[in-house]
Amino acid sequence: MGVVQDYLTGLELAYDKHGGQALWQDFKSRIHGASADDIAKLTAKFPQVPASLVELLVFVGTT
């Protein structure tokens, strides 16, 4: 399991533990990852960007 999956699993468990199942499901229904073009722009501008951050952005995108 990668860093992002570990984080999201822990986050989901925390929501569940505190009665936030509906809120978590709402979050999951709305998420979308950053596009390949967005990732290419990011890595071109910031070549040292950590792989774990790219992995997170591919999963949840940006705001």
PDB file of C-alpha atoms in Angstrom:
ATOM      1  CA  MET A   1       0.000   0.000   0.000  1.00  0.00           C
ATOM      2  CA  GLY A   2       1.334   3.436  -0.890  1.00  0.00           C
ATOM      3  CA  VAL A   3       1.478   6.540   1.253  1.00  0.00           C
ATOM      4  CA  VAL A   4      -1.726   7.944  -0.244  1.00  0.00           C
ATOM      5  CA  GLN A   5      -3.711   4.754   0.207  1.00  0.00           C
ATOM      6  CA  ASP A   6      -2.455   4.446   3.807  1.00  0.00           C
ATOM      7  CA  TYR A   7      -3.500   8.040   4.497  1.00  0.00           C
ATOM      8  CA  LEU A   8      -6.929   7.673   2.918  1.00  0.00           C
ATOM      9  CA  THR A   9      -7.592   4.402   4.717  1.00  0.00           C
ATOM     10  CA  GLY A  10      -6.744   6.066   8.033  1.00  0.00           C
ATOM     11  CA  LEU A  11      -8.857   9.068   7.169  1.00  0.00           C
ATOM     12  CA  GLU A  12     -11.826   6.881   6.297  1.00  0.00           C
ATOM     13  CA  LEU A  13     -11.470   5.009   9.601  1.00  0.00           C
ATOM     14  CA  ALA A  14     -11.381   8.312  11.485  1.00  0.00           C
ATOM     15  CA  TYR A  15     -14.545   9.532   9.753  1.00  0.00           C
ATOM     16  CA  ASP A  16     -16.205   6.213  10.547  1.00  0.00           C
ATOM     17  CA  LYS A  17     -15.110   6.315  14.199  1.00  0.00           C
ATOM     18  CA  HIS A  18     -16.617   9.768  14.673  1.00  0.00           C
ATOM     19  CA  GLY A  19     -19.924   9.149  12.911  1.00  0.00           C
ATOM     20  CA  GLY A  20     -18.914  10.759   9.633  1.00  0.00           C
ATOM     21  CA  GLN A  21     -19.736   7.901   7.265  1.00  0.00           C
ATOM     22  CA  ALA A  22     -22.155  10.017   5.194  1.00  0.00           C
ATOM     23  CA  LEU A  23     -19.644  12.860   4.946  1.00  0.00           C
ATOM     24  CA  TRP A  24     -16.918  10.432   3.856  1.00  0.00           C
ATOM     25  CA  GLN A  25     -19.171   8.925   1.194  1.00  0.00           C
ATOM     26  CA  ASP A  26     -19.987  12.428  -0.047  1.00  0.00           C
ATOM     27  CA  PHE A  27     -16.259  13.195  -0.288  1.00  0.00           C
ATOM     28  CA  LYS A  28     -15.591   9.959  -2.165  1.00  0.00           C
ATOM     29  CA  SER A  29     -18.373  10.708  -4.646  1.00  0.00           C
ATOM     30  CA  ARG A  30     -16.908  14.134  -5.480  1.00  0.00           C
ATOM     31  CA  ILE A  31     -13.184  13.478  -5.753  1.00  0.00           C
ATOM     32  CA  HIS A  32     -11.382  13.508  -9.054  1.00  0.00           C
ATOM     33  CA  GLY A  33      -7.708  13.366  -9.792  1.00  0.00           C
ATOM     34  CA  ALA A  34      -5.474  15.888 -11.475  1.00  0.00           C
ATOM     35  CA  SER A  35      -5.135  15.393 -15.216  1.00  0.00           C
ATOM     36  CA  ALA A  36      -1.974  14.092 -16.846  1.00  0.00           C
ATOM     37  CA  ASP A  37      -1.501  17.577 -18.304  1.00  0.00           C
ATOM     38  CA  ASP A  38      -1.718  19.145 -14.827  1.00  0.00           C
ATOM     39  CA  ILE A  39       0.847  16.676 -13.483  1.00  0.00           C
ATOM     40  CA  ALA A  40       3.165  17.364 -16.440  1.00  0.00           C
ATOM     41  CA  LYS A  41       2.948  21.127 -15.801  1.00  0.00           C
ATOM     42  CA  LEU A  42       3.620  20.622 -12.104  1.00  0.00           C
ATOM     43  CA  THR A  43       6.646  18.406 -12.616  1.00  0.00           C
ATOM     44  CA  ALA A  44       8.018  20.718 -15.320  1.00  0.00           C
ATOM     45  CA  LYS A  45       7.847  23.697 -12.982  1.00  0.00           C
ATOM     46  CA  PHE A  46       8.865  21.775  -9.850  1.00  0.00           C
ATOM     47  CA  PRO A  47      11.046  18.824 -10.917  1.00  0.00           C
ATOM     48  CA  GLN A  48      11.805  17.908  -7.310  1.00  0.00           C
ATOM     49  CA  VAL A  49       8.128  17.423  -6.406  1.00  0.00           C
ATOM     50  CA  PRO A  50       7.830  14.353  -4.157  1.00  0.00           C
ATOM     51  CA  ALA A  51       6.331  11.283  -5.808  1.00  0.00           C
ATOM     52  CA  SER A  52       3.945  10.908  -2.860  1.00  0.00           C
ATOM     53  CA  LEU A  53       2.487  14.366  -3.567  1.00  0.00           C
ATOM     54  CA  VAL A  54       2.023  13.498  -7.237  1.00  0.00           C
ATOM     55  CA  GLU A  55       0.333  10.251  -6.157  1.00  0.00           C
ATOM     56  CA  LEU A  56      -2.055  12.210  -3.927  1.00  0.00           C
ATOM     57  CA  LEU A  57      -2.858  14.744  -6.638  1.00  0.00           C
ATOM     58  CA  VAL A  58      -3.568  11.976  -9.140  1.00  0.00           C
ATOM     59  CA  PHE A  59      -6.108  10.626  -6.672  1.00  0.00           C
ATOM     60  CA  VAL A  60      -7.774  13.790  -5.337  1.00  0.00           C
ATOM     61  CA  GLY A  61      -6.684  16.508  -7.745  1.00  0.00           C
ATOM     62  CA  THR A  62      -6.458  20.119  -6.721  1.00  0.00           C
ATOM     63  CA  THR A  63      -8.775  22.766  -5.351  1.00  0.00           C
TER      64      THR A  63
END
